[in-house]
Amino acid sequence: MIHVFNLIRWKNLLMIALMQYLVKYALLLPFQESHGVLITLSDFNFFLLVLATVCIAAGGYIINDIYDVETDKINKPDQLIINKHITEKSASTLFIVLNIIGVGLGFYLSNGIGKPEFFAIFFITSALLYMYASYLKQIAVVGNVVVSIMVCLSILLVGIFELIPAMTVHNKAIQTTFLYIIRDYAIFALLINILRELVKDIEDFDGDYKAGIQTLPILIGRERSTKIAFILSLIPIVSIVYYVITYLFKQQLVVAYFLVLVVAPLIYVSIKLFSAESKAQYKHISFILKLVMLTGMLSLLLYKFIILN
């Protein structure tokens, strides 16, 4: 069973679920009474939304591992699961089951809130994750952007399902304000993930080269890719500092939180990227970026102090 959990990247799935729960219960729910924010889904239906997202993401991890067997033998032989602990046939079956559950729940929820067109989000996401694993990841940059958009979408999904169906002429301003906050966090997730995907590509250079996968580091080299990663790392730093100065400068606790737990680690990443050379160094940078994603999303817990004060 532990190998199944490792195959579906249970830690990453927990992160996705945590991000979605934070958006609803730390950002939206506290402002129902005080600011008149209207949300659509019951607690149970929201759980189904999270479950649908997690199932489709888990399926994406599985199909990615199925197509990555040969490269993983070189890049991370100790973490190889397919054909070592779980057969490819069993993994493929689990991939299909998870996608049926995820897309099926998406169909049920979309119709339940009177927005059947929202079903397309789940279907397209499922199809894109398959296309990413089987084809898109072999195209430099395109694969990185696609997988980052998927992470970004998991955050936006909460706003789409909670706020948009409950939007009326009278509450449009407040609903839109909170949609914009969710959008900003989704953009943050997009920027961090694009950077992390590039760092992982540099880390996996040897295996990707032998497998003939045309990632950006393969096409232009490790050194140039690292320079690009360094430049990309400056974008979220500048963006977050601008955001904090523009919108949050009166909240000293919030400013301190962002500077210490989000901006400082990103500056550390930039410094490390400037001198990174070994696989272990890139792996460490990737881990720090995952932590930054977590601390960035946990800042949603501070919004009751930001908006109510």
mmCIF file of C-alpha atoms in Angstrom:
data_model
loop_
_atom_site.group_PDB
_atom_site.id
_atom_site.type_symbol
_atom_site.label_atom_id
_atom_site.label_comp_id
_atom_site.label_asym_id
_atom_site.label_seq_id
_atom_site.Cartn_x
_atom_site.Cartn_y
_atom_site.Cartn_z
ATOM 1 C CA MET A 1 0.000 0.000 0.000
ATOM 2 C CA ILE A 2 2.852 2.391 0.798
ATOM 3 C CA HIS A 3 4.057 2.045 -2.789
ATOM 4 C CA VAL A 4 0.618 3.119 -4.075
ATOM 5 C CA PHE A 5 0.754 6.223 -1.862
ATOM 6 C CA ASN A 6 4.245 7.024 -3.132
ATOM 7 C CA LEU A 7 3.106 6.454 -6.722
ATOM 8 C CA ILE A 8 0.306 9.030 -6.426
ATOM 9 C CA ARG A 9 2.640 11.478 -4.588
ATOM 10 C CA TRP A 10 0.500 11.651 -1.460
ATOM 11 C CA LYS A 11 2.488 14.583 -0.047
ATOM 12 C CA ASN A 12 1.806 16.670 -3.171
ATOM 13 C CA LEU A 13 -1.869 15.677 -3.067
ATOM 14 C CA LEU A 14 -2.072 16.807 0.558
ATOM 15 C CA MET A 15 -0.578 20.136 -0.526
ATOM 16 C CA ILE A 16 -3.239 20.536 -3.229
ATOM 17 C CA ALA A 17 -6.041 19.677 -0.785
ATOM 18 C CA LEU A 18 -4.599 22.034 1.840
ATOM 19 C CA MET A 19 -4.422 24.896 -0.693
ATOM 20 C CA GLN A 20 -8.060 24.418 -1.649
ATOM 21 C CA TYR A 21 -9.263 24.156 1.958
ATOM 22 C CA LEU A 22 -7.292 27.274 2.894
ATOM 23 C CA VAL A 23 -8.944 29.263 0.108
ATOM 24 C CA LYS A 24 -12.427 28.310 1.302
ATOM 25 C CA TYR A 25 -12.057 28.150 5.072
ATOM 26 C CA ALA A 26 -9.373 30.793 5.681
ATOM 27 C CA LEU A 27 -10.263 33.306 2.940
ATOM 28 C CA LEU A 28 -13.939 32.956 1.987
ATOM 29 C CA LEU A 29 -15.833 31.550 4.963
ATOM 30 C CA PRO A 30 -14.673 34.134 7.585
ATOM 31 C CA PHE A 31 -16.111 36.938 5.432
ATOM 32 C CA GLN A 32 -19.573 35.507 4.824
ATOM 33 C CA GLU A 33 -21.240 37.494 7.585
ATOM 34 C CA SER A 34 -18.891 40.478 7.911
ATOM 35 C CA HIS A 35 -18.567 41.288 4.193
ATOM 36 C CA GLY A 36 -21.465 39.439 2.610
ATOM 37 C CA VAL A 37 -19.359 36.987 0.616
ATOM 38 C CA LEU A 38 -21.626 34.278 -0.805
ATOM 39 C CA ILE A 39 -20.330 30.759 -1.338
ATOM 40 C CA THR A 40 -22.039 27.982 -3.256
ATOM 41 C CA LEU A 41 -20.883 24.566 -2.065
ATOM 42 C CA SER A 42 -21.838 22.791 1.139
ATOM 43 C CA ASP A 43 -19.020 21.302 3.214
ATOM 44 C CA PHE A 44 -19.682 17.867 1.702
ATOM 45 C CA ASN A 45 -19.825 19.116 -1.893
ATOM 46 C CA PHE A 46 -16.623 21.070 -1.319
ATOM 47 C CA PHE A 47 -15.025 17.846 -0.102
ATOM 48 C CA LEU A 48 -16.164 16.259 -3.384
ATOM 49 C CA LEU A 49 -14.547 19.131 -5.313
ATOM 50 C CA VAL A 50 -11.258 18.559 -3.483
ATOM 51 C CA LEU A 51 -11.580 14.792 -4.015
ATOM 52 C CA ALA A 52 -12.176 15.297 -7.751
ATOM 53 C CA THR A 53 -9.099 17.543 -7.989
ATOM 54 C CA VAL A 54 -6.944 15.106 -6.014
ATOM 55 C CA CYS A 55 -8.091 12.085 -8.051
ATOM 56 C CA ILE A 56 -7.266 13.767 -11.375
ATOM 57 C CA ALA A 57 -3.901 14.980 -10.031
ATOM 58 C CA ALA A 58 -3.106 11.487 -8.704
ATOM 59 C CA GLY A 59 -3.947 10.044 -12.107
ATOM 60 C CA GLY A 60 -1.592 12.586 -13.659
ATOM 61 C CA TYR A 61 1.268 11.465 -11.397
ATOM 62 C CA ILE A 62 0.637 7.820 -12.272
ATOM 63 C CA ILE A 63 0.578 8.262 -16.053
ATOM 64 C CA ASN A 64 3.661 10.451 -15.778
ATOM 65 C CA ASP A 65 5.529 7.658 -13.949
ATOM 66 C CA ILE A 66 4.378 5.089 -16.508
ATOM 67 C CA TYR A 67 5.898 7.128 -19.332
ATOM 68 C CA ASP A 68 8.976 7.999 -17.246
ATOM 69 C CA VAL A 69 10.118 4.468 -16.346
ATOM 70 C CA GLU A 70 13.291 4.614 -18.440
ATOM 71 C CA THR A 71 14.338 8.123 -17.388
ATOM 72 C CA ASP A 72 13.571 7.393 -13.717
ATOM 73 C CA LYS A 73 15.930 4.409 -13.832
ATOM 74 C CA ILE A 74 18.701 6.971 -14.345
ATOM 75 C CA ASN A 75 17.415 10.057 -12.521
ATOM 76 C CA LYS A 76 15.975 8.437 -9.388
ATOM 77 C CA PRO A 77 16.513 4.655 -9.351
ATOM 78 C CA ASP A 78 15.814 4.471 -5.598
ATOM 79 C CA GLN A 79 12.336 5.945 -6.112
ATOM 80 C CA LEU A 80 11.327 3.725 -9.034
ATOM 81 C CA ILE A 81 7.922 2.103 -8.423
ATOM 82 C CA ILE A 82 6.497 1.033 -11.805
ATOM 83 C CA ASN A 83 7.566 -2.529 -12.728
ATOM 84 C CA LYS A 84 9.481 -2.749 -9.444
ATOM 85 C CA HIS A 85 6.733 -2.669 -6.810
ATOM 86 C CA ILE A 86 3.625 -2.139 -8.959
ATOM 87 C CA THR A 87 3.052 -3.578 -12.430
ATOM 88 C CA GLU A 88 2.444 -1.222 -15.332
ATOM 89 C CA LYS A 89 -0.952 -2.870 -15.918
ATOM 90 C CA SER A 90 -2.058 -2.240 -12.312
ATOM 91 C CA ALA A 91 -0.826 1.348 -12.498
ATOM 92 C CA SER A 92 -2.721 1.907 -15.761
ATOM 93 C CA THR A 93 -5.915 0.506 -14.218
ATOM 94 C CA LEU A 94 -5.544 2.801 -11.208
ATOM 95 C CA PHE A 95 -4.973 5.754 -13.558
ATOM 96 C CA ILE A 96 -8.235 5.008 -15.393
ATOM 97 C CA VAL A 97 -10.237 4.506 -12.159
ATOM 98 C CA LEU A 98 -8.967 7.749 -10.602
ATOM 99 C CA ASN A 99 -9.793 9.742 -13.738
ATOM 100 C CA ILE A 100 -13.294 8.251 -13.958
ATOM 101 C CA ILE A 101 -13.905 9.222 -10.312
ATOM 102 C CA GLY A 102 -12.425 12.722 -10.750
ATOM 103 C CA VAL A 103 -14.207 13.568 -13.994
ATOM 104 C CA GLY A 104 -17.429 11.926 -12.769
ATOM 105 C CA LEU A 105 -17.444 14.022 -9.592
ATOM 106 C CA GLY A 106 -16.736 17.107 -11.708
ATOM 107 C CA PHE A 107 -19.794 16.304 -13.852
ATOM 108 C CA TYR A 108 -21.959 15.812 -10.732
ATOM 109 C CA LEU A 109 -20.820 19.053 -9.069
ATOM 110 C CA SER A 110 -21.079 21.173 -12.231
ATOM 111 C CA ASN A 111 -24.666 20.099 -12.811
ATOM 112 C CA GLY A 112 -25.468 20.419 -9.113
ATOM 113 C CA ILE A 113 -24.642 24.136 -9.081
ATOM 114 C CA GLY A 114 -26.399 24.802 -12.389
ATOM 115 C CA LYS A 115 -23.159 25.338 -14.321
ATOM 116 C CA PRO A 116 -22.850 22.206 -16.514
ATOM 117 C CA GLU A 117 -20.228 23.970 -18.659
ATOM 118 C CA PHE A 118 -17.790 23.843 -15.705
ATOM 119 C CA PHE A 119 -17.535 20.092 -16.346
ATOM 120 C CA ALA A 120 -15.192 20.917 -19.226
ATOM 121 C CA ILE A 121 -12.531 22.024 -16.704
ATOM 122 C CA PHE A 122 -12.225 18.503 -15.294
ATOM 123 C CA PHE A 123 -12.330 16.768 -18.659
ATOM 124 C CA ILE A 124 -9.752 19.088 -20.241
ATOM 125 C CA THR A 125 -7.468 18.880 -17.182
ATOM 126 C CA SER A 126 -7.547 15.082 -17.265
ATOM 127 C CA ALA A 127 -6.799 15.062 -21.003
ATOM 128 C CA LEU A 128 -3.995 17.634 -20.635
ATOM 129 C CA LEU A 129 -2.264 15.633 -17.901
ATOM 130 C CA TYR A 130 -2.296 12.586 -20.179
ATOM 131 C CA MET A 131 -0.991 14.661 -23.095
ATOM 132 C CA TYR A 132 1.681 16.131 -20.831
ATOM 133 C CA ALA A 133 2.962 12.698 -19.784
ATOM 134 C CA SER A 134 2.803 11.169 -23.251
ATOM 135 C CA TYR A 135 3.914 14.064 -25.436
ATOM 136 C CA LEU A 136 3.969 17.655 -24.153
ATOM 137 C CA LYS A 137 6.699 17.138 -21.534
ATOM 138 C CA GLN A 138 9.084 16.332 -24.385
ATOM 139 C CA ILE A 139 8.632 19.838 -25.785
ATOM 140 C CA ALA A 140 10.922 22.344 -24.095
ATOM 141 C CA VAL A 141 9.113 24.858 -21.824
ATOM 142 C CA VAL A 142 5.619 23.803 -23.030
ATOM 143 C CA GLY A 143 5.501 20.868 -20.621
ATOM 144 C CA ASN A 144 6.693 23.029 -17.725
ATOM 145 C CA VAL A 145 4.011 25.630 -18.400
ATOM 146 C CA VAL A 146 1.228 23.031 -18.739
ATOM 147 C CA VAL A 147 1.943 21.328 -15.405
ATOM 148 C CA SER A 148 2.240 24.739 -13.701
ATOM 149 C CA ILE A 149 -1.116 25.815 -15.126
ATOM 150 C CA MET A 150 -2.641 22.667 -13.630
ATOM 151 C CA VAL A 151 -1.424 23.669 -10.151
ATOM 152 C CA CYS A 152 -2.654 27.231 -10.725
ATOM 153 C CA LEU A 153 -6.050 25.882 -11.831
ATOM 154 C CA SER A 154 -6.492 23.833 -8.644
ATOM 155 C CA ILE A 155 -6.533 27.130 -6.715
ATOM 156 C CA LEU A 156 -8.730 28.994 -9.209
ATOM 157 C CA LEU A 157 -11.182 26.101 -9.123
ATOM 158 C CA VAL A 158 -12.329 27.094 -5.621
ATOM 159 C CA GLY A 159 -13.191 30.615 -6.761
ATOM 160 C CA ILE A 160 -14.877 29.336 -9.906
ATOM 161 C CA PHE A 161 -17.133 26.900 -8.034
ATOM 162 C CA GLU A 162 -17.718 28.927 -4.861
ATOM 163 C CA LEU A 163 -18.009 32.553 -5.993
ATOM 164 C CA ILE A 164 -19.132 32.692 -9.623
ATOM 165 C CA PRO A 165 -22.431 30.729 -9.271
ATOM 166 C CA ALA A 166 -23.428 32.927 -6.291
ATOM 167 C CA MET A 167 -22.602 36.200 -8.067
ATOM 168 C CA THR A 168 -25.463 38.675 -8.555
ATOM 169 C CA VAL A 169 -25.753 42.304 -9.610
ATOM 170 C CA HIS A 170 -25.846 43.312 -5.935
ATOM 171 C CA ASN A 171 -22.815 41.366 -4.697
ATOM 172 C CA LYS A 172 -20.682 41.442 -7.832
ATOM 173 C CA ALA A 173 -18.142 43.891 -6.345
ATOM 174 C CA ILE A 174 -17.359 41.857 -3.225
ATOM 175 C CA GLN A 175 -17.412 38.509 -5.072
ATOM 176 C CA THR A 176 -15.033 39.914 -7.693
ATOM 177 C CA THR A 177 -12.686 41.294 -5.007
ATOM 178 C CA PHE A 178 -12.250 37.834 -3.499
ATOM 179 C CA LEU A 179 -11.933 36.281 -6.950
ATOM 180 C CA TYR A 180 -9.033 38.664 -7.587
ATOM 181 C CA ILE A 181 -7.351 37.615 -4.326
ATOM 182 C CA ILE A 182 -7.653 33.957 -5.360
ATOM 183 C CA ARG A 183 -6.320 34.857 -8.814
ATOM 184 C CA ASP A 184 -3.262 36.510 -7.257
ATOM 185 C CA TYR A 185 -2.486 33.386 -5.247
ATOM 186 C CA ALA A 186 -2.954 31.261 -8.368
ATOM 187 C CA ILE A 187 -0.450 33.469 -10.226
ATOM 188 C CA PHE A 188 1.972 33.070 -7.301
ATOM 189 C CA ALA A 189 1.604 29.282 -7.566
ATOM 190 C CA LEU A 190 2.131 29.493 -11.343
ATOM 191 C CA LEU A 191 5.377 31.478 -11.005
ATOM 192 C CA ILE A 192 6.827 29.227 -8.289
ATOM 193 C CA ASN A 193 5.905 26.064 -10.192
ATOM 194 C CA ILE A 194 7.350 27.190 -13.518
ATOM 195 C CA LEU A 195 10.616 27.940 -11.702
ATOM 196 C CA ARG A 196 10.524 24.617 -9.840
ATOM 197 C CA GLU A 197 9.804 22.653 -13.025
ATOM 198 C CA LEU A 198 12.827 24.239 -14.703
ATOM 199 C CA VAL A 199 15.024 23.441 -11.681
ATOM 200 C CA LYS A 200 13.797 19.822 -11.766
ATOM 201 C CA ASP A 201 14.635 19.641 -15.481
ATOM 202 C CA ILE A 202 18.179 20.790 -14.726
ATOM 203 C CA GLU A 203 18.367 18.231 -11.908
ATOM 204 C CA ASP A 204 17.159 15.446 -14.260
ATOM 205 C CA PHE A 205 19.505 16.435 -17.094
ATOM 206 C CA ASP A 206 21.337 13.087 -17.371
ATOM 207 C CA GLY A 207 18.267 10.860 -17.536
ATOM 208 C CA ASP A 208 16.398 13.174 -19.911
ATOM 209 C CA TYR A 209 19.444 13.355 -22.208
ATOM 210 C CA LYS A 210 19.717 9.555 -22.431
ATOM 211 C CA ALA A 211 15.961 9.232 -22.991
ATOM 212 C CA GLY A 212 16.050 11.826 -25.781
ATOM 213 C CA ILE A 213 13.654 14.227 -24.055
ATOM 214 C CA GLN A 214 14.126 17.775 -25.368
ATOM 215 C CA THR A 215 13.879 19.839 -22.191
ATOM 216 C CA LEU A 216 15.248 23.380 -22.072
ATOM 217 C CA PRO A 217 18.490 22.331 -20.271
ATOM 218 C CA ILE A 218 19.081 19.693 -22.972
ATOM 219 C CA LEU A 219 18.621 22.278 -25.740
ATOM 220 C CA ILE A 220 20.635 25.174 -24.320
ATOM 221 C CA GLY A 221 22.711 23.532 -21.602
ATOM 222 C CA ARG A 222 22.723 23.442 -17.818
ATOM 223 C CA GLU A 223 24.583 26.716 -17.371
ATOM 224 C CA ARG A 224 22.291 28.838 -19.523
ATOM 225 C CA SER A 225 19.189 27.167 -18.043
ATOM 226 C CA THR A 226 20.444 27.959 -14.553
ATOM 227 C CA LYS A 227 20.867 31.606 -15.557
ATOM 228 C CA ILE A 228 17.284 31.646 -16.864
ATOM 229 C CA ALA A 229 16.105 30.035 -13.601
ATOM 230 C CA PHE A 230 17.953 32.736 -11.666
ATOM 231 C CA ILE A 231 16.193 35.477 -13.662
ATOM 232 C CA LEU A 232 12.831 33.726 -13.210
ATOM 233 C CA SER A 233 13.442 33.544 -9.450
ATOM 234 C CA LEU A 234 13.592 37.340 -9.308
ATOM 235 C CA ILE A 235 10.063 37.733 -10.740
ATOM 236 C CA PRO A 236 8.133 36.378 -7.710
ATOM 237 C CA ILE A 237 10.455 38.309 -5.360
ATOM 238 C CA VAL A 238 9.735 41.613 -7.092
ATOM 239 C CA SER A 239 6.020 40.771 -7.465
ATOM 240 C CA ILE A 240 5.533 39.856 -3.799
ATOM 241 C CA VAL A 241 7.459 42.890 -2.518
ATOM 242 C CA TYR A 242 5.357 45.149 -4.787
ATOM 243 C CA TYR A 243 2.133 43.436 -3.603
ATOM 244 C CA VAL A 244 3.070 43.792 0.075
ATOM 245 C CA ILE A 245 4.088 47.467 -0.296
ATOM 246 C CA THR A 246 0.979 48.324 -2.313
ATOM 247 C CA TYR A 247 -1.732 46.468 -0.381
ATOM 248 C CA LEU A 248 -0.429 45.252 2.973
ATOM 249 C CA PHE A 249 2.084 47.854 4.170
ATOM 250 C CA LYS A 250 -0.076 48.897 7.172
ATOM 251 C CA GLN A 251 -0.180 45.349 8.546
ATOM 252 C CA GLN A 252 3.203 44.875 10.228
ATOM 253 C CA LEU A 253 2.579 41.229 11.160
ATOM 254 C CA VAL A 254 1.628 40.385 7.580
ATOM 255 C CA VAL A 255 4.592 42.281 6.127
ATOM 256 C CA ALA A 256 6.942 40.442 8.499
ATOM 257 C CA TYR A 257 5.377 37.094 7.556
ATOM 258 C CA PHE A 258 5.848 37.638 3.817
ATOM 259 C CA LEU A 259 9.373 39.011 4.166
ATOM 260 C CA VAL A 260 10.616 36.248 6.493
ATOM 261 C CA LEU A 261 8.740 33.190 5.222
ATOM 262 C CA VAL A 262 8.240 33.921 1.512
ATOM 263 C CA VAL A 263 10.619 36.601 0.222
ATOM 264 C CA ALA A 264 13.692 35.569 2.268
ATOM 265 C CA PRO A 265 13.564 31.893 1.114
ATOM 266 C CA LEU A 266 13.143 33.088 -2.493
ATOM 267 C CA ILE A 267 16.214 35.316 -2.141
ATOM 268 C CA TYR A 268 18.033 32.266 -0.745
ATOM 269 C CA VAL A 269 16.924 30.291 -3.840
ATOM 270 C CA SER A 270 18.234 33.050 -6.129
ATOM 271 C CA ILE A 271 21.605 33.051 -4.359
ATOM 272 C CA LYS A 272 21.832 29.246 -4.554
ATOM 273 C CA LEU A 273 20.887 29.264 -8.246
ATOM 274 C CA PHE A 274 23.715 31.684 -8.924
ATOM 275 C CA SER A 275 26.252 29.055 -7.875
ATOM 276 C CA ALA A 276 24.399 25.733 -8.266
ATOM 277 C CA GLU A 277 26.219 22.969 -10.131
ATOM 278 C CA SER A 278 25.462 19.546 -8.640
ATOM 279 C CA LYS A 279 22.297 17.443 -8.791
ATOM 280 C CA ALA A 280 22.046 17.611 -4.980
ATOM 281 C CA GLN A 281 22.089 21.423 -5.048
ATOM 282 C CA TYR A 282 19.250 21.575 -7.579
ATOM 283 C CA LYS A 283 17.263 19.034 -5.530
ATOM 284 C CA HIS A 284 17.718 21.247 -2.458
ATOM 285 C CA ILE A 285 16.532 24.315 -4.388
ATOM 286 C CA SER A 286 13.468 22.389 -5.594
ATOM 287 C CA PHE A 287 12.658 21.449 -1.979
ATOM 288 C CA ILE A 288 12.942 25.074 -0.804
ATOM 289 C CA LEU A 289 10.587 26.163 -3.591
ATOM 290 C CA LYS A 290 8.042 23.589 -2.406
ATOM 291 C CA LEU A 291 8.312 25.045 1.105
ATOM 292 C CA VAL A 292 7.809 28.551 -0.302
ATOM 293 C CA MET A 293 4.636 27.337 -1.993
ATOM 294 C CA LEU A 294 3.428 26.068 1.394
ATOM 295 C CA THR A 295 4.298 29.230 3.361
ATOM 296 C CA GLY A 296 2.816 31.369 0.597
ATOM 297 C CA MET A 297 -0.516 29.538 0.755
ATOM 298 C CA LEU A 298 -0.530 29.501 4.581
ATOM 299 C CA SER A 299 -0.513 33.312 4.447
ATOM 300 C CA LEU A 300 -4.220 33.008 3.615
ATOM 301 C CA LEU A 301 -4.708 32.462 7.360
ATOM 302 C CA LEU A 302 -3.711 36.105 7.856
ATOM 303 C CA TYR A 303 -6.479 37.616 5.724
ATOM 304 C CA LYS A 304 -8.918 37.875 8.603
ATOM 305 C CA PHE A 305 -6.432 40.335 10.133
ATOM 306 C CA ILE A 306 -5.778 42.093 6.813
ATOM 307 C CA ILE A 307 -9.388 42.683 5.762
ATOM 308 C CA LEU A 308 -11.081 43.086 9.129
ATOM 309 C CA ASN A 309 -8.573 45.682 10.367
#
